[in-house]
Short mmCIF file of C-alpha atoms in Angstrom, two decimals:
data_model
loop_
_atom_site.label_atom_id
_atom_site.label_comp_id
_atom_site.label_asym_id
_atom_site.label_seq_id
_atom_site.Cartn_x
_atom_site.Cartn_y
_atom_site.Cartn_z
CA UNK X 1 81.66 79.05 113.41
CA UNK X 2 81.23 77.57 116.91
CA UNK X 3 84.87 76.42 116.83
CA UNK X 4 85.98 80.00 115.88
CA UNK X 5 84.19 81.33 118.96
CA UNK X 6 85.68 78.79 121.14
CA UNK X 7 89.10 79.83 120.00
CA UNK X 8 88.35 83.56 120.53
CA UNK X 9 87.00 82.90 124.07
CA UNK X 10 90.13 80.75 124.84
CA UNK X 11 92.38 83.51 123.62
CA UNK X 12 90.60 86.15 125.65
CA UNK X 13 90.83 84.04 128.75
CA UNK X 14 94.51 83.45 128.19
CA UNK X 15 95.05 87.16 127.71
CA UNK X 16 93.18 87.99 130.98
CA UNK X 17 95.14 85.44 132.82
CA UNK X 18 98.38 86.84 131.34
CA UNK X 19 97.41 90.36 132.24
CA UNK X 20 96.42 89.38 135.68
CA UNK X 21 99.70 87.59 136.18
CA UNK X 22 101.59 90.61 134.87
CA UNK X 23 99.63 92.92 137.26
CA UNK X 24 100.48 90.69 140.17
CA UNK X 25 104.08 90.52 139.18
CA UNK X 26 104.27 94.25 138.83
CA UNK X 27 102.54 94.74 142.17
CA UNK X 28 105.11 92.40 143.80
CA UNK X 29 107.95 94.18 142.06
CA UNK X 30 106.59 97.51 143.29
CA UNK X 31 106.12 96.25 146.84
CA UNK X 32 109.71 94.85 146.80
CA UNK X 33 111.00 98.17 145.42
CA UNK X 34 109.12 100.16 148.02
CA UNK X 35 110.49 97.85 150.75
CA UNK X 36 114.04 98.33 149.47
CA UNK X 37 113.64 102.13 149.28
CA UNK X 38 112.10 102.22 152.71
CA UNK X 39 115.00 100.23 154.15
CA UNK X 40 117.55 102.52 152.36
CA UNK X 41 115.78 105.55 153.66
CA UNK X 42 115.89 104.14 157.21
CA UNK X 43 119.62 103.33 156.67
CA UNK X 44 120.14 106.93 155.52
CA UNK X 45 118.57 108.35 158.61
CA UNK X 46 120.53 105.95 160.84
CA UNK X 47 123.86 107.00 159.19
CA UNK X 48 122.97 110.63 159.52
CA UNK X 49 122.20 110.12 163.13
CA UNK X 50 125.64 108.56 163.71
CA UNK X 51 127.36 111.31 161.75
CA UNK X 52 125.53 113.94 163.89
CA UNK X 53 126.91 112.18 167.02
CA UNK X 54 130.38 112.63 165.48
CA UNK X 55 129.87 116.33 165.56
CA UNK X 56 130.06 118.64 168.65
CA UNK X 57 126.61 119.18 170.18
CA UNK X 58 127.14 122.99 170.71
CA UNK X 59 129.02 123.69 167.45
CA UNK X 60 128.70 121.14 164.58
CA UNK X 61 131.69 122.67 162.87
CA UNK X 62 133.88 120.82 165.47
CA UNK X 63 134.41 117.10 165.85
CA UNK X 64 133.11 115.41 168.99
CA UNK X 65 135.71 113.89 171.27
CA UNK X 66 133.75 110.59 171.12
CA UNK X 67 134.51 110.15 167.38
CA UNK X 68 137.20 107.50 166.75
CA UNK X 69 138.78 106.83 163.37
CA UNK X 70 137.52 103.27 163.60
CA UNK X 71 133.89 104.37 164.18
CA UNK X 72 134.13 106.89 161.30
CA UNK X 73 135.48 104.31 158.98
CA UNK X 74 132.71 101.88 159.87
CA UNK X 75 130.01 104.49 159.10
CA UNK X 76 131.81 105.47 155.90
CA UNK X 77 131.87 101.90 154.68
CA UNK X 78 128.22 101.43 155.56
CA UNK X 79 127.47 104.57 153.51
CA UNK X 80 129.32 103.26 150.55
CA UNK X 81 127.47 99.88 150.68
CA UNK X 82 124.13 101.73 150.84
CA UNK X 83 125.05 103.83 147.92
CA UNK X 84 126.05 100.74 145.85
CA UNK X 85 122.68 99.13 146.67
CA UNK X 86 120.79 102.22 145.69
CA UNK X 87 122.69 102.45 142.42
CA UNK X 88 121.79 98.81 141.63
CA UNK X 89 118.05 99.56 141.92
CA UNK X 90 116.45 99.35 138.44
CA UNK X 91 114.08 102.24 138.28
CA UNK X 92 112.88 103.77 135.00
CA UNK X 93 113.73 107.52 134.64
CA UNK X 94 110.24 108.65 134.62
CA UNK X 95 109.05 106.37 137.32
CA UNK X 96 107.46 107.70 140.48
CA UNK X 97 110.36 106.23 142.43
CA UNK X 98 113.00 108.02 140.33
CA UNK X 99 113.17 111.11 142.51
CA UNK X 100 113.31 109.06 145.70
CA UNK X 101 116.27 107.10 144.33
CA UNK X 102 118.11 110.42 143.36
CA UNK X 103 117.40 111.72 146.91
CA UNK X 104 118.89 108.63 148.40
CA UNK X 105 121.90 108.80 146.21
CA UNK X 106 122.53 112.40 147.18
CA UNK X 107 121.99 111.53 150.87
CA UNK X 108 124.55 108.83 150.85
CA UNK X 109 127.00 110.97 148.93
CA UNK X 110 126.50 113.71 151.45
CA UNK X 111 127.22 111.19 154.29
CA UNK X 112 130.44 110.27 152.69
CA UNK X 113 131.34 113.99 152.19
CA UNK X 114 130.53 114.79 155.78
CA UNK X 115 132.54 111.89 157.14
CA UNK X 116 135.59 112.75 154.91
CA UNK X 117 135.42 116.32 156.21
CA UNK X 118 135.21 115.18 159.91
CA UNK X 119 138.12 112.80 159.38
CA UNK X 120 140.07 115.64 157.78
CA UNK X 121 139.28 117.90 160.75
CA UNK X 122 140.20 115.18 163.23
CA UNK X 123 143.55 114.76 161.39
CA UNK X 124 144.17 118.47 161.33
CA UNK X 125 143.54 118.78 165.02
CA UNK X 126 145.92 115.92 165.72
CA UNK X 127 148.53 117.46 163.55
CA UNK X 128 148.21 120.89 165.24
CA UNK X 129 148.45 119.16 168.63
CA UNK X 130 151.72 117.71 167.51
CA UNK X 131 153.17 121.17 166.88
CA UNK X 132 152.64 122.34 170.47
CA UNK X 133 153.57 121.29 174.00
CA UNK X 134 150.44 120.51 176.10
CA UNK X 135 146.98 121.10 174.82
CA UNK X 136 146.80 124.05 172.27
CA UNK X 137 143.12 123.40 171.51
CA UNK X 138 140.67 123.60 174.43
CA UNK X 139 136.94 124.27 174.49
CA UNK X 140 136.79 124.87 170.77
CA UNK X 141 139.38 127.63 171.07
CA UNK X 142 143.16 128.04 170.58
CA UNK X 143 145.10 128.64 173.64
CA UNK X 144 147.26 131.70 173.00
CA UNK X 145 149.83 130.69 175.54
CA UNK X 146 150.49 127.33 173.84
CA UNK X 147 154.17 126.75 173.16
CA UNK X 148 155.55 125.28 169.95
CA UNK X 149 157.89 122.25 170.36
CA UNK X 150 161.58 123.06 169.91
CA UNK X 151 161.97 120.61 166.95
CA UNK X 152 159.21 122.17 164.81
CA UNK X 153 160.32 124.00 161.69
CA UNK X 154 158.65 126.58 159.42
CA UNK X 155 158.43 123.94 156.76
CA UNK X 156 156.38 121.78 159.07
CA UNK X 157 153.93 124.62 159.82
CA UNK X 158 153.71 125.61 156.08
CA UNK X 159 152.98 122.02 155.05
CA UNK X 160 150.16 121.86 157.57
CA UNK X 161 148.88 125.18 156.44
CA UNK X 162 148.58 123.94 152.88
CA UNK X 163 146.68 120.84 154.03
CA UNK X 164 144.34 123.01 156.06
CA UNK X 165 143.36 124.95 152.92
CA UNK X 166 141.06 122.05 151.96
CA UNK X 167 139.01 122.51 155.12
CA UNK X 168 135.62 124.15 154.97
CA UNK X 169 135.60 127.89 155.95
CA UNK X 170 133.93 127.62 159.30
CA UNK X 171 134.63 128.10 163.00
CA UNK X 172 136.97 125.01 163.17
CA UNK X 173 139.02 126.33 160.38
CA UNK X 174 139.38 129.74 162.08
CA UNK X 175 140.77 128.03 165.25
CA UNK X 176 143.16 125.88 163.13
CA UNK X 177 144.34 129.10 161.36
CA UNK X 178 144.83 130.84 164.66
CA UNK X 179 147.08 127.96 165.91
CA UNK X 180 149.10 127.95 162.72
CA UNK X 181 149.61 131.64 162.82
CA UNK X 182 150.86 131.40 166.36
CA UNK X 183 153.21 128.49 165.35
CA UNK X 184 154.53 130.47 162.45
CA UNK X 185 155.16 133.45 164.55
CA UNK X 186 156.96 131.44 167.32
CA UNK X 187 159.06 129.29 164.85
CA UNK X 188 159.98 132.17 162.67
CA UNK X 189 160.98 134.39 165.66
CA UNK X 190 162.96 131.52 167.13
CA UNK X 191 164.91 131.19 163.84
CA UNK X 192 165.49 134.93 163.69
CA UNK X 193 166.81 134.87 167.33
CA UNK X 194 169.08 131.93 166.62
CA UNK X 195 170.48 133.73 163.58
CA UNK X 196 171.38 136.84 165.67
CA UNK X 197 172.78 134.76 168.50
CA UNK X 198 174.98 132.57 166.07
CA UNK X 199 176.75 135.79 165.01
CA UNK X 200 177.09 137.09 168.57
CA UNK X 201 177.94 134.06 170.75
CA UNK X 202 180.34 131.21 170.08
CA UNK X 203 181.49 128.42 172.45
CA UNK X 204 179.51 130.04 175.36
CA UNK X 205 181.36 133.28 174.96
CA UNK X 206 180.24 136.65 173.44
CA UNK X 207 182.36 137.30 170.40
CA UNK X 208 180.52 140.40 169.16
CA UNK X 209 178.73 143.05 171.19
CA UNK X 210 175.35 144.29 170.19
CA UNK X 211 174.24 147.98 170.23
CA UNK X 212 171.46 148.97 172.58
CA UNK X 213 168.83 149.11 169.87
CA UNK X 214 169.70 145.64 168.69
CA UNK X 215 169.64 144.22 172.23
CA UNK X 216 166.20 145.80 172.69
CA UNK X 217 165.07 144.12 169.46
CA UNK X 218 166.40 140.78 170.63
CA UNK X 219 164.64 141.14 173.97
CA UNK X 220 161.35 141.93 172.17
CA UNK X 221 161.69 138.85 169.96
CA UNK X 222 162.34 136.66 173.00
CA UNK X 223 159.05 137.83 174.32
CA UNK X 224 157.24 136.10 171.57
CA UNK X 225 158.68 132.74 172.48
CA UNK X 226 156.17 130.65 174.44
CA UNK X 227 158.43 127.54 174.80
CA UNK X 228 159.70 128.01 178.40
CA UNK X 229 162.82 125.87 177.86
CA UNK X 230 163.75 127.69 174.63
CA UNK X 231 162.97 131.13 176.11
CA UNK X 232 165.19 130.36 179.13
CA UNK X 233 168.07 129.44 176.75
CA UNK X 234 167.72 132.68 174.89
CA UNK X 235 167.39 134.74 178.09
CA UNK X 236 170.67 133.22 179.38
CA UNK X 237 172.37 134.28 176.13
CA UNK X 238 170.81 137.69 176.22
CA UNK X 239 172.00 138.17 179.79
CA UNK X 240 175.59 137.26 178.64
CA UNK X 241 175.30 139.88 175.82
CA UNK X 242 174.01 142.47 178.29
CA UNK X 243 176.98 141.82 180.67
CA UNK X 244 179.36 142.50 177.74
CA UNK X 245 177.71 145.76 176.64
CA UNK X 246 179.15 149.21 177.16
CA UNK X 247 178.98 150.22 180.81
CA UNK X 248 177.23 153.52 179.93
CA UNK X 249 174.40 151.61 178.16
CA UNK X 250 173.76 149.17 180.95
CA UNK X 251 170.96 149.07 183.45
CA UNK X 252 172.14 147.18 186.50
CA UNK X 253 170.77 145.67 189.58
CA UNK X 254 172.22 143.52 192.45
CA UNK X 255 170.46 140.53 193.78
CA UNK X 256 171.22 139.94 197.44
CA UNK X 257 170.23 137.07 199.80
CA UNK X 258 170.32 137.24 203.65
CA UNK X 259 170.23 134.77 206.58
CA UNK X 260 171.69 131.64 204.82
CA UNK X 261 173.16 129.46 203.76
CA UNK X 262 171.15 126.16 204.05
CA UNK X 263 171.41 122.93 202.15
CA UNK X 264 167.97 123.25 200.36
CA UNK X 265 166.64 126.67 199.19
CA UNK X 266 170.22 128.12 198.90
CA UNK X 267 171.29 125.29 196.75
CA UNK X 268 168.28 125.71 194.46
CA UNK X 269 168.97 129.42 194.21
CA UNK X 270 172.59 128.74 193.36
CA UNK X 271 171.49 126.33 190.58
CA UNK X 272 169.27 129.00 189.08
CA UNK X 273 171.94 131.69 189.26
CA UNK X 274 174.38 129.37 187.58
CA UNK X 275 171.82 128.53 184.87
CA UNK X 276 171.44 132.21 183.98
CA UNK X 277 175.13 133.08 184.64
CA UNK X 278 174.13 135.59 187.22
CA UNK X 279 176.40 136.71 190.08
CA UNK X 280 174.80 137.71 193.33
CA UNK X 281 175.82 138.74 196.82
CA UNK X 282 175.08 136.49 199.92
CA UNK X 283 175.08 138.04 203.33
CA UNK X 284 175.50 135.04 205.57
CA UNK X 285 175.19 134.31 209.19
CA UNK X 286 178.15 132.89 211.05
CA UNK X 287 175.99 130.18 212.78
CA UNK X 288 174.70 129.05 209.27
CA UNK X 289 178.21 129.15 207.85
CA UNK X 290 179.31 126.67 210.61
CA UNK X 291 176.27 124.44 209.93
CA UNK X 292 176.63 124.41 206.13
CA UNK X 293 180.27 125.01 205.23
CA UNK X 294 180.02 123.02 201.90
CA UNK X 295 177.27 125.26 200.66
CA UNK X 296 179.27 128.36 201.70
CA UNK X 297 182.21 127.06 199.76
CA UNK X 298 180.08 126.55 196.67
CA UNK X 299 178.81 130.19 196.92
CA UNK X 300 182.46 131.26 196.67
CA UNK X 301 183.39 128.68 193.94
CA UNK X 302 180.43 129.81 191.80
CA UNK X 303 181.88 133.29 191.78
CA UNK X 304 179.40 135.10 194.08
CA UNK X 305 180.18 137.73 196.58
CA UNK X 306 179.93 136.86 200.41
CA UNK X 307 179.06 139.50 202.96
CA UNK X 308 178.77 139.52 206.72
CA UNK X 309 175.19 139.42 208.29
CA UNK X 310 176.40 138.82 211.94
CA UNK X 311 176.77 135.65 213.63
CA UNK X 312 173.23 134.94 214.88
CA UNK X 313 171.08 137.77 213.46
CA UNK X 314 171.49 139.85 216.58
CA UNK X 315 170.67 143.62 216.63
CA UNK X 316 174.13 145.08 216.54
CA UNK X 317 173.06 148.60 217.31
CA UNK X 318 172.10 147.64 220.99
CA UNK X 319 175.37 145.86 221.67
CA UNK X 320 178.65 147.18 223.20
CA UNK X 321 181.61 148.05 221.03
CA UNK X 322 183.36 144.83 222.04
CA UNK X 323 180.25 142.65 221.39
CA UNK X 324 179.87 144.14 217.96
CA UNK X 325 183.48 143.71 217.11
CA UNK X 326 183.53 140.11 218.43
CA UNK X 327 180.36 139.23 216.53
CA UNK X 328 181.54 140.60 213.17
CA UNK X 329 185.10 139.34 213.55
CA UNK X 330 183.96 135.83 214.50
CA UNK X 331 181.67 135.67 211.45
CA UNK X 332 184.38 137.00 209.14
CA UNK X 333 186.73 134.23 210.36
CA UNK X 334 184.19 131.57 209.73
CA UNK X 335 183.42 132.82 206.21
CA UNK X 336 187.09 132.94 205.36
CA UNK X 337 187.68 129.57 206.87
CA UNK X 338 184.98 127.83 204.89
CA UNK X 339 184.93 129.73 201.71
CA UNK X 340 188.34 131.26 201.29
CA UNK X 341 186.70 134.63 200.71
CA UNK X 342 187.31 137.56 203.10
CA UNK X 343 184.16 139.72 203.46
CA UNK X 344 184.34 143.44 202.66
CA UNK X 345 180.67 144.14 203.20
CA UNK X 346 178.55 144.22 206.31
CA UNK X 347 174.70 144.10 206.30
CA UNK X 348 173.54 144.63 209.86
CA UNK X 349 170.41 142.63 210.86
CA UNK X 350 167.19 144.53 210.51
CA UNK X 351 169.19 147.31 208.79
CA UNK X 352 169.81 148.56 212.31
CA UNK X 353 173.14 150.44 212.80
CA UNK X 354 174.73 153.33 214.55
CA UNK X 355 178.18 154.90 214.69
CA UNK X 356 179.42 152.04 216.91
CA UNK X 357 178.49 149.47 214.15
CA UNK X 358 180.00 151.60 211.36
CA UNK X 359 183.35 151.85 213.27
CA UNK X 360 183.44 148.30 214.65
CA UNK X 361 185.66 146.78 211.92
CA UNK X 362 187.73 149.18 209.91
CA UNK X 363 187.72 148.49 206.11
CA UNK X 364 184.19 147.03 206.09
CA UNK X 365 181.50 148.89 204.21
CA UNK X 366 177.75 148.92 205.18
CA UNK X 367 175.56 147.48 202.47
CA UNK X 368 171.77 148.06 202.82
CA UNK X 369 169.25 147.84 200.10
CA UNK X 370 166.82 149.78 197.76
CA UNK X 371 164.03 147.24 197.42
CA UNK X 372 162.81 145.10 200.24
CA UNK X 373 160.77 142.29 198.77
CA UNK X 374 159.46 141.29 202.20
CA UNK X 375 159.75 137.72 201.02
CA UNK X 376 160.02 136.57 204.59
CA UNK X 377 156.58 137.93 205.12
CA UNK X 378 154.65 137.33 201.91
CA UNK X 379 156.05 133.82 201.26
CA UNK X 380 155.01 134.04 197.63
CA UNK X 381 157.44 133.94 194.66
CA UNK X 382 154.91 135.68 192.39
CA UNK X 383 154.53 138.65 194.74
CA UNK X 384 158.31 138.99 195.01
CA UNK X 385 158.41 139.40 191.24
CA UNK X 386 155.53 141.88 191.11
CA UNK X 387 157.02 144.08 193.79
CA UNK X 388 160.41 144.27 192.09
CA UNK X 389 158.82 144.88 188.73
CA UNK X 390 156.75 147.78 190.14
CA UNK X 391 159.74 149.59 191.80
CA UNK X 392 163.02 148.54 190.18
CA UNK X 393 165.35 151.10 188.58
CA UNK X 394 168.98 151.31 187.45
CA UNK X 395 171.51 150.59 190.33
CA UNK X 396 168.97 149.08 192.77
CA UNK X 397 170.04 146.55 195.38
CA UNK X 398 167.22 143.94 195.85
CA UNK X 399 166.80 142.21 199.26
CA UNK X 400 165.66 138.62 199.56
CA UNK X 401 166.35 135.81 201.97
CA UNK X 402 167.66 132.49 200.66
CA UNK X 403 166.46 130.38 203.57
CA UNK X 404 162.79 130.42 202.27
CA UNK X 405 161.59 127.83 199.75
CA UNK X 406 159.01 130.45 198.31
CA UNK X 407 161.90 132.80 197.67
CA UNK X 408 163.86 130.18 195.79
CA UNK X 409 160.69 129.48 193.73
CA UNK X 410 160.53 133.20 192.86
CA UNK X 411 164.20 133.72 191.84
CA UNK X 412 163.97 132.27 188.25
CA UNK X 413 160.83 134.24 187.25
CA UNK X 414 162.45 137.36 188.88
CA UNK X 415 165.72 136.97 186.83
CA UNK X 416 163.70 136.34 183.59
CA UNK X 417 161.64 139.41 184.17
CA UNK X 418 164.71 141.58 184.81
CA UNK X 419 166.57 140.34 181.74
CA UNK X 420 163.46 141.03 179.65
CA UNK X 421 163.46 144.56 181.01
CA UNK X 422 167.10 144.93 179.86
CA UNK X 423 168.82 144.67 183.26
CA UNK X 424 172.37 143.35 183.81
CA UNK X 425 173.30 141.72 187.18
CA UNK X 426 176.17 142.89 189.39
CA UNK X 427 177.43 142.01 192.88
CA UNK X 428 176.93 144.92 195.47
CA UNK X 429 180.69 145.73 195.28
CA UNK X 430 180.49 146.04 191.54
CA UNK X 431 177.67 148.60 191.57
#
């Protein structure tokens, strides 16, 4: 009997020791699990903080400029590792830690989804940048004036449009959609223009004239082109088409330049006129013709008209008959000597003339102007364009001075503006 009780007591003691050991083991296991969950929770917060830093502070729909692909990949890998460690945790379904594990799994999955979206947005922004010249995306907006690169095709834009459809419907997606819509319009318009021109111009010559309504449509299409180089190319061809249209349908102007030539701004103006195939009239001074004979010769060789503007910009109306005749004749001879062209037009300095000036050289016509740009006074190319645009009408003669750098800077935008308005260019004698 005593032996039996000893055995029972021994058994109870062993059970208590076993239970105690099990309790200690479970406590350690729980403590270890709590530590792991705490570390993973902290990791989740750190990852989320890094992801937040990858988003724009003002609008989280946009990617911060500080995010690099390497940094995003590093955070993405850390999130994957953390998710793998979370999945490896052995937690019973009904354990008090089960919900915490599920929350961590979702948190790390969300991190990966956010990072994938940010990388897609960064790639989309880069791809859109590649469609345009310059910076089409600025301050979380699309720049409407952004010009598509010449080599971009509609297929390029449509492929990017398809890729963008996977982006979330947010402010960033709206900006990307605006950029792609602009690219589609510009490229589609360019292709339509090129199709029209291919049927109209061949080997730098107009082979088929266009009716007024079709020229107006072509001019409207060119207005949608933001690529300056491409627009200039189209405007040159439109100018050629306008030149070959029916005279009754044409709106014409004459560009005229006084007081030259020189070897700087006059040369730049000649280059621009040649680029757009525009012929103008240069009223030159005899003293400048003597100083820059090579430039005067180029004016003639390029097909422009040369007129007489006196020898030294003197007021002819206060001179004697002989002085007037000598001044004009001397200038005519210098022009003929250095250019081979015999002037038929006289533009008296300051527009000052009387009967003596009119009768000084038989056979020469007086040529004044309709629009004085006052370029010598304003010294601003933009203001030259604005003044002409406000006042120009069919048949106008436009006065400028080719000796000013600011005038030379304004000639190209002036020509482009006039072509867009449907004007054709003539020399004064052709009006």
